[in-house]
Short mmCIF file of C-alpha atoms in Angstrom, two decimals:
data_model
loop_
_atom_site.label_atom_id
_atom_site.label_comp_id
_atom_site.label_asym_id
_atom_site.label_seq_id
_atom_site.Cartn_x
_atom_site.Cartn_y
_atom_site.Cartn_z
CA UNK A 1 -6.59 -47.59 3.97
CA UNK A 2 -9.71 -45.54 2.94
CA UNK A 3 -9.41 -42.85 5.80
CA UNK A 4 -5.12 -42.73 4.91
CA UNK A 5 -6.82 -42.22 1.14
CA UNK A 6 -8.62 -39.21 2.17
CA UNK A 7 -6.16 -37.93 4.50
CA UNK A 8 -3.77 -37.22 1.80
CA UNK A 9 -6.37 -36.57 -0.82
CA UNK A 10 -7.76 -33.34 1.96
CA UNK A 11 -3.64 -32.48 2.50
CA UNK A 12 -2.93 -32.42 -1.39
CA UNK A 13 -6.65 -30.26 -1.40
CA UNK A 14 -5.64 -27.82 0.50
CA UNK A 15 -2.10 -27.13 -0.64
CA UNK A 16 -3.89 -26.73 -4.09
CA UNK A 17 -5.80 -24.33 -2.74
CA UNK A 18 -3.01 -22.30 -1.06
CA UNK A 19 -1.18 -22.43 -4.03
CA UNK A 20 -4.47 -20.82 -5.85
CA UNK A 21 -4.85 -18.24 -3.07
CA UNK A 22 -0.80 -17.20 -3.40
CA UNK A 23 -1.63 -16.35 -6.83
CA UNK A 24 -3.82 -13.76 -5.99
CA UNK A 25 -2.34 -12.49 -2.61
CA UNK A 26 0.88 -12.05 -3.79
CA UNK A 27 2.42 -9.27 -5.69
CA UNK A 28 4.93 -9.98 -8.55
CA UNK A 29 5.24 -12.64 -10.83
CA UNK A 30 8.73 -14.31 -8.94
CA UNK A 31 6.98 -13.96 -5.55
CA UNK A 32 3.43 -15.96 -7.31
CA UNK A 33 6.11 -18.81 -8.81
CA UNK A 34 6.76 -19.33 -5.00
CA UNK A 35 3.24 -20.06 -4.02
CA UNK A 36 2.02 -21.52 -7.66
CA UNK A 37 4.47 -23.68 -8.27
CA UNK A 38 5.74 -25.13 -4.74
CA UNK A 39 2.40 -25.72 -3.09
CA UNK A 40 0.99 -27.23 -6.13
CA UNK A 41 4.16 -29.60 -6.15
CA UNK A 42 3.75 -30.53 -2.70
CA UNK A 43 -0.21 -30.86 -3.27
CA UNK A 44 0.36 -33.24 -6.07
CA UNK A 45 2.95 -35.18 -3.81
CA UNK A 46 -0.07 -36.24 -1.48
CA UNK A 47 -2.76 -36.19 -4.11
CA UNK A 48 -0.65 -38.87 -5.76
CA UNK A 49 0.20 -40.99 -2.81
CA UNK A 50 -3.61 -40.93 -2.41
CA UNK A 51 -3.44 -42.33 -5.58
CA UNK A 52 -0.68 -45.23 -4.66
CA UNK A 53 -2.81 -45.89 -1.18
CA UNK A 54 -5.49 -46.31 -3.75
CA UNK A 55 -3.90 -48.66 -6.39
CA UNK A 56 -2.10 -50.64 -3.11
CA UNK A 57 -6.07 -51.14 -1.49
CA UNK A 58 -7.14 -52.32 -4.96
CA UNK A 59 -3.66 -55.05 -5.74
CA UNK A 60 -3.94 -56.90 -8.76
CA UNK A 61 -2.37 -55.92 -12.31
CA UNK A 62 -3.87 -52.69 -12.30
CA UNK A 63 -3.77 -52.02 -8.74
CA UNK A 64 -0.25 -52.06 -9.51
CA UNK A 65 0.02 -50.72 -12.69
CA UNK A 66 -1.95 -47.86 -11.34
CA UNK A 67 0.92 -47.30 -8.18
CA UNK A 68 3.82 -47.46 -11.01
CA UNK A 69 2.20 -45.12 -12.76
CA UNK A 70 1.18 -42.61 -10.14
CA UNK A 71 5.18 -42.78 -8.95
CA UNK A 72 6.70 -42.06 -12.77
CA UNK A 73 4.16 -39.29 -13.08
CA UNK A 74 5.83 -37.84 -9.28
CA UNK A 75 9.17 -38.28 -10.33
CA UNK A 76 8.51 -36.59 -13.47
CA UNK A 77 6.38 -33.50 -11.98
CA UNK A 78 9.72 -33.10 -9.59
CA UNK A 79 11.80 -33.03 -12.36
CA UNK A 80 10.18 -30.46 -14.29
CA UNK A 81 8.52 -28.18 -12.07
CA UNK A 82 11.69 -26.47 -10.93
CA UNK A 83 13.25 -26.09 -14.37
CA UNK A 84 10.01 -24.88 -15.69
CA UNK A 85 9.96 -22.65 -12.38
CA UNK A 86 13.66 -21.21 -12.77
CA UNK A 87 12.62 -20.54 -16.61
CA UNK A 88 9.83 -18.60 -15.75
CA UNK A 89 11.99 -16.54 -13.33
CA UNK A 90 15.11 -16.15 -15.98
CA UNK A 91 12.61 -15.40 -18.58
CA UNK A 92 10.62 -12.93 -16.27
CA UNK A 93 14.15 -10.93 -15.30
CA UNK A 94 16.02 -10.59 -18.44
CA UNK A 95 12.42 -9.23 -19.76
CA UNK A 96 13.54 -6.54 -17.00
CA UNK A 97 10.80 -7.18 -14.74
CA UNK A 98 11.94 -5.88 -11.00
CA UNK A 99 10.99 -8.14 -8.17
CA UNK A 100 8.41 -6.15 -5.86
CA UNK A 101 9.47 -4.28 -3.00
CA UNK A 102 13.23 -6.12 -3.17
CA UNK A 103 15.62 -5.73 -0.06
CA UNK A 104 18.48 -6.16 -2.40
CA UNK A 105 18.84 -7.31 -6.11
CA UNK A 106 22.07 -8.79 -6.76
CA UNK A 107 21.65 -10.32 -10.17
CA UNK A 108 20.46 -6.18 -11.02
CA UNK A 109 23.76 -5.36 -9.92
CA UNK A 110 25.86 -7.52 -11.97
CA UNK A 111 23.67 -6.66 -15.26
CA UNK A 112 23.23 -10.08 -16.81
CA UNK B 1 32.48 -46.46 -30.51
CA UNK B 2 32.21 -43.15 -28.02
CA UNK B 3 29.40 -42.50 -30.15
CA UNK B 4 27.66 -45.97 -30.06
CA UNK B 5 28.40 -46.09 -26.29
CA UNK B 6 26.93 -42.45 -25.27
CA UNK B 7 23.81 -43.52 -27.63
CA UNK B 8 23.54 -47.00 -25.64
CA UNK B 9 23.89 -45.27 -22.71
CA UNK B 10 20.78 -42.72 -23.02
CA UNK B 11 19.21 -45.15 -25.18
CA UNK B 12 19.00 -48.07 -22.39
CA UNK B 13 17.34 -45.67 -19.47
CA UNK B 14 14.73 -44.44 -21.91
CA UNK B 15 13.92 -47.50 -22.74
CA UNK B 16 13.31 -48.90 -19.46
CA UNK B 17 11.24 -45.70 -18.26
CA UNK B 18 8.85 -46.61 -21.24
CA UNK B 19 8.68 -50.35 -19.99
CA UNK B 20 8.17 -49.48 -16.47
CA UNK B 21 5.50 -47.18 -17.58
CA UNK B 22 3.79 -49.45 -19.87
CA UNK B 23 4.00 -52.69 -17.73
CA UNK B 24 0.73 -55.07 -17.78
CA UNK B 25 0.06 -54.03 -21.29
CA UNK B 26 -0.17 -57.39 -22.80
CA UNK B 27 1.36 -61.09 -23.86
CA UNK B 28 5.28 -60.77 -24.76
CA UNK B 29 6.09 -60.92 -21.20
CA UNK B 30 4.67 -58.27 -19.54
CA UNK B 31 4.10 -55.94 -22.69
CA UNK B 32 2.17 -55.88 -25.92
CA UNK B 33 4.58 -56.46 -28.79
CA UNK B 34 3.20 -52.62 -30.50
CA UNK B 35 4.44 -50.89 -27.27
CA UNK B 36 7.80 -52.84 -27.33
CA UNK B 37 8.49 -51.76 -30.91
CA UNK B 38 7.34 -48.23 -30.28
CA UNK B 39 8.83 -47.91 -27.67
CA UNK B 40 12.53 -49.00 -28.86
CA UNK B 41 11.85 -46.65 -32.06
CA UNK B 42 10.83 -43.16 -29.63
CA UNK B 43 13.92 -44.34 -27.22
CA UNK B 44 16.23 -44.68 -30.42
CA UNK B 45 15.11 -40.94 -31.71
CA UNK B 46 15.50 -39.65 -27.93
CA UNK B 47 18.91 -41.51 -27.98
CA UNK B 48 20.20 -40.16 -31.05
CA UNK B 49 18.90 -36.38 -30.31
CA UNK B 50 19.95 -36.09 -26.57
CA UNK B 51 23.45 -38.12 -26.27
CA UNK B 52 25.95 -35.26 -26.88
CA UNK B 53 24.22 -33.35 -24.47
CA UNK B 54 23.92 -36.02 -21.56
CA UNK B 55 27.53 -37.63 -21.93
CA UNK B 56 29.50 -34.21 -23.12
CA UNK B 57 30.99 -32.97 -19.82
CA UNK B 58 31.67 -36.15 -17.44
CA UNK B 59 28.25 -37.61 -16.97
CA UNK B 60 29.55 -41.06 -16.96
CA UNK B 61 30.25 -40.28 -13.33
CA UNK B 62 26.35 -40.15 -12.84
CA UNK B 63 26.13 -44.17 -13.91
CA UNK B 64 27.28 -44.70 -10.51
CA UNK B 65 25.40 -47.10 -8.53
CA UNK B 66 26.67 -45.79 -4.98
CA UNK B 67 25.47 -42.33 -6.18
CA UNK B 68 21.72 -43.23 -7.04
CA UNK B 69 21.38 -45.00 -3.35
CA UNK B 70 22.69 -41.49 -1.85
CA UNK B 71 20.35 -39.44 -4.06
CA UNK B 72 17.56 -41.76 -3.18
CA UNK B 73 18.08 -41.41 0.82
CA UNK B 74 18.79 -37.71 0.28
CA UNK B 75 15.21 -36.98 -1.36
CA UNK B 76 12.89 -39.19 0.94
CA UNK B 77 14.87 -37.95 3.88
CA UNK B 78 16.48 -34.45 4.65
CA UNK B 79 15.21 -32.95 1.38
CA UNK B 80 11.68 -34.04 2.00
CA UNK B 81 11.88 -32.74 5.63
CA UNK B 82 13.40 -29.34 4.66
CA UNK B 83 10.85 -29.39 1.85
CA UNK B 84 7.51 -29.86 4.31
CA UNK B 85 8.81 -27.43 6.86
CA UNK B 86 9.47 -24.52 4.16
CA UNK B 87 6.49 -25.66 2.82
CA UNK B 88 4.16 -24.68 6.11
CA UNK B 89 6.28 -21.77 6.09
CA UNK B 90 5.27 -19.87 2.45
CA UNK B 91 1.34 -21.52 3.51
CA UNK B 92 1.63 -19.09 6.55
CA UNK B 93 3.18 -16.26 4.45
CA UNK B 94 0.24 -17.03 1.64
CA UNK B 95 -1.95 -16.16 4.06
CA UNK B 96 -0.36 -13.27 6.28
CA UNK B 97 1.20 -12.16 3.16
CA UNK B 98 4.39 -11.20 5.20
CA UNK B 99 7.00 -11.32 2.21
CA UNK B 100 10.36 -9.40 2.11
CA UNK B 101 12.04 -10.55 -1.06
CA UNK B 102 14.56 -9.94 -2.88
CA UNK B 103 17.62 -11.80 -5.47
CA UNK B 104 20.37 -12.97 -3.19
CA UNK B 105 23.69 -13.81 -4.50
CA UNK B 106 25.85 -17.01 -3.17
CA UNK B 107 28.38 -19.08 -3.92
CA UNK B 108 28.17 -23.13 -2.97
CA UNK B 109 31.47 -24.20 -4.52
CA UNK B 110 29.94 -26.91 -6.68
CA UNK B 111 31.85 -27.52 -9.91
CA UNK B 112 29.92 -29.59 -12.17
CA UNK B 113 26.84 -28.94 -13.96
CA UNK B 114 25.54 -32.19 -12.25
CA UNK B 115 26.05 -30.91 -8.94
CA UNK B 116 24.91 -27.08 -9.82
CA UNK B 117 21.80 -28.58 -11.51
CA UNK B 118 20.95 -30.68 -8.29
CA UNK B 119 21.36 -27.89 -6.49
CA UNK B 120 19.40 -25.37 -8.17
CA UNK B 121 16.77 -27.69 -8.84
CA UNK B 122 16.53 -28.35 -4.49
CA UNK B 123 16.12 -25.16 -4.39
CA UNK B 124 13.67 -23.89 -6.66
CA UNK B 125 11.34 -27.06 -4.92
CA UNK B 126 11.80 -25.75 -1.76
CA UNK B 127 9.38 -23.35 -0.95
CA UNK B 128 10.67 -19.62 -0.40
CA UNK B 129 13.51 -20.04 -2.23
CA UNK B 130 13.63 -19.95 -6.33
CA UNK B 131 16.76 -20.49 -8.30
CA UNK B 132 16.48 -17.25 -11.09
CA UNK B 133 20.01 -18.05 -12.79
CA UNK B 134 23.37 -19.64 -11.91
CA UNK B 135 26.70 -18.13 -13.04
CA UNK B 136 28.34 -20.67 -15.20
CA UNK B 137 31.96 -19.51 -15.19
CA UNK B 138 32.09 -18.65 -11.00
CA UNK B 139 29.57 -21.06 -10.31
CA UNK B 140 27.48 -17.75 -8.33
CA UNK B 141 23.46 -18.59 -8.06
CA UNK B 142 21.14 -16.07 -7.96
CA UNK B 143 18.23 -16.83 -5.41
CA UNK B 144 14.77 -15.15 -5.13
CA UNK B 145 14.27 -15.41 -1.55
CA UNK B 146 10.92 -14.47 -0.30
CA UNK B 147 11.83 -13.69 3.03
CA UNK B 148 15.51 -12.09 3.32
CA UNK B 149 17.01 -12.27 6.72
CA UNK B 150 20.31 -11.31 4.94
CA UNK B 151 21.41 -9.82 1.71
CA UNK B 152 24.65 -11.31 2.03
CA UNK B 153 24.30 -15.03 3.25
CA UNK B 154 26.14 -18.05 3.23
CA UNK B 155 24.78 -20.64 1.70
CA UNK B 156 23.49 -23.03 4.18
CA UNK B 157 21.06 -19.62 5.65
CA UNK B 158 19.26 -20.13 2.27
CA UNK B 159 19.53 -23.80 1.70
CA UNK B 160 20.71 -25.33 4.88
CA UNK B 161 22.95 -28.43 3.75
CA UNK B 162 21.76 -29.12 0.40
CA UNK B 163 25.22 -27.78 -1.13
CA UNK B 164 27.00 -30.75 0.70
CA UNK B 165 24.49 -33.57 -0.43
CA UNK B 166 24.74 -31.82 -4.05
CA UNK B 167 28.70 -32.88 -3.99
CA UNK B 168 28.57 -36.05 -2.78
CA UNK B 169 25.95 -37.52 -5.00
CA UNK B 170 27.03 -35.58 -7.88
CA UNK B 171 30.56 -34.39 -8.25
#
């Protein structure tokens, strides 16, 4: 249980970090939304079934409170992360900000 | 009575998430008798704000049973698979920093707002791919794909089957 604990705890760890080093690598704020907000989401996934591993180990009342918890706060996180993401991205384009170095811009072309 | 029904019918779900979430709290039951009240009183407010927009176009569908058991099977299996796979893929671009984006345009065929939302909402938590606005008359979504093989795809080259789960859980 302990070693499945830190398993997921160094997965979630270094998805965070990805997520950290996409905001600096890459170049335009649609392109950072990628790497901020999807590896953090899938970093939190495993942080928080480190947490559930956890509250499992642990049983009791707030073993389990802890596990119920930990799953409302991932069902949650996966419901607002992409509407908070696509907002961002909306937001960002009708401020006219052009995605770097775009192949093809469709939602340009149609002037919404 | 449409009224009373679409408030019972946001109001009962709220009120359950706040129960599950404050479980082992104390005596009545499982709960402390403050977090019951409260509870009821922020689910009635949420109710009585939220209902037109929940119910207005054909949620009812959504109450489903069949429909939750589908969604369910849909997230823990292909949409967490597709998920962890594009996943590795945007780590490997984070740190090559090969990108070739760009705002593709496509058209899924989905009708409902259920369906579009489920859609949109697949996509923007798949990695590489970022829902930037959906058209709501032609039902066209706008994708910012970070690595265009195409600038004219179909939909399943930028979201692989998602589109067909979307409809059957949702519309």
């Amino acid at each position: 249980m302990t070693i499945l604990m830190y398993v997921f705890l160094g997965i979630g760890a270094i998805f965070n970090g990805l997520g950290a080093v996409a905001l600096h690598r890459f170049p335009d704020v649609y392109t950072r939304l990628h790497g901020a907000t999807k590896c953090t989401t899938f970093g939190s996934i495993f942080s928080i079934l480190a947490v559930v591993v956890y509250g499992v180990a642990r049983g009791g009342d707030v073993g389990i409170s802890m596990v119920i918890r930990a799953v409302l706060a991932l069902v949650f996180l996966l419901l607002t992360n992409p509407t908070g993401s696509h907002a961002l991205a909306r937001a960002a384009h009708r401020a006219g900000i052009k995605p770097f170095k775009a192949v093809v811009d469709r939602l340009e072309e149609v002037g919404k | 009575m449409r009224r009373v029904a679409e408030v019972a019918a946001t109001f009962a779900p709220a009120f359950s998430v706040y129960l599950v979430l404050t479980a082992f709290s104390g005596e009545v039951g499982l709960w402390s008798l403050a977090e019951l009240i409260g509870g009821a009183v922020v689910s009635f407010l949420v109710a009585l704000a939220s209902h037109r927009l929940l119910w207005e176009r054909g949620g009812w569908r959504l109450l489903n049973p069949w429909r939750w058991a589908v969604f369910l099977f849909y997230l823990l299996g292909p949409f967490f698979l597709a998920m962890a796979r594009a996943n590795l893929d945007v780590a490997y671009r984070v740190i090559t920093g090969r990108i070739n984006p760009g705002i593709v345009r496509f058209n899924p065929g989905l009708k409902t707002d259920a369906g579009r939302t489920m859609l949109a909402n697949s996509i923007t938590l798949t990695p590489g791919t970022l829902t930037v606005d959906v058209d709501d008359e032609t039902g066209d979504f706008y994708v910012h794909w970070i690595n265009v093989r195409n600038v004219d795809p179909k939909p399943e080259e930028v979201c692989g089957n998602f589109p067909n789960w979307a409809k059957v859980v949702a519309e």
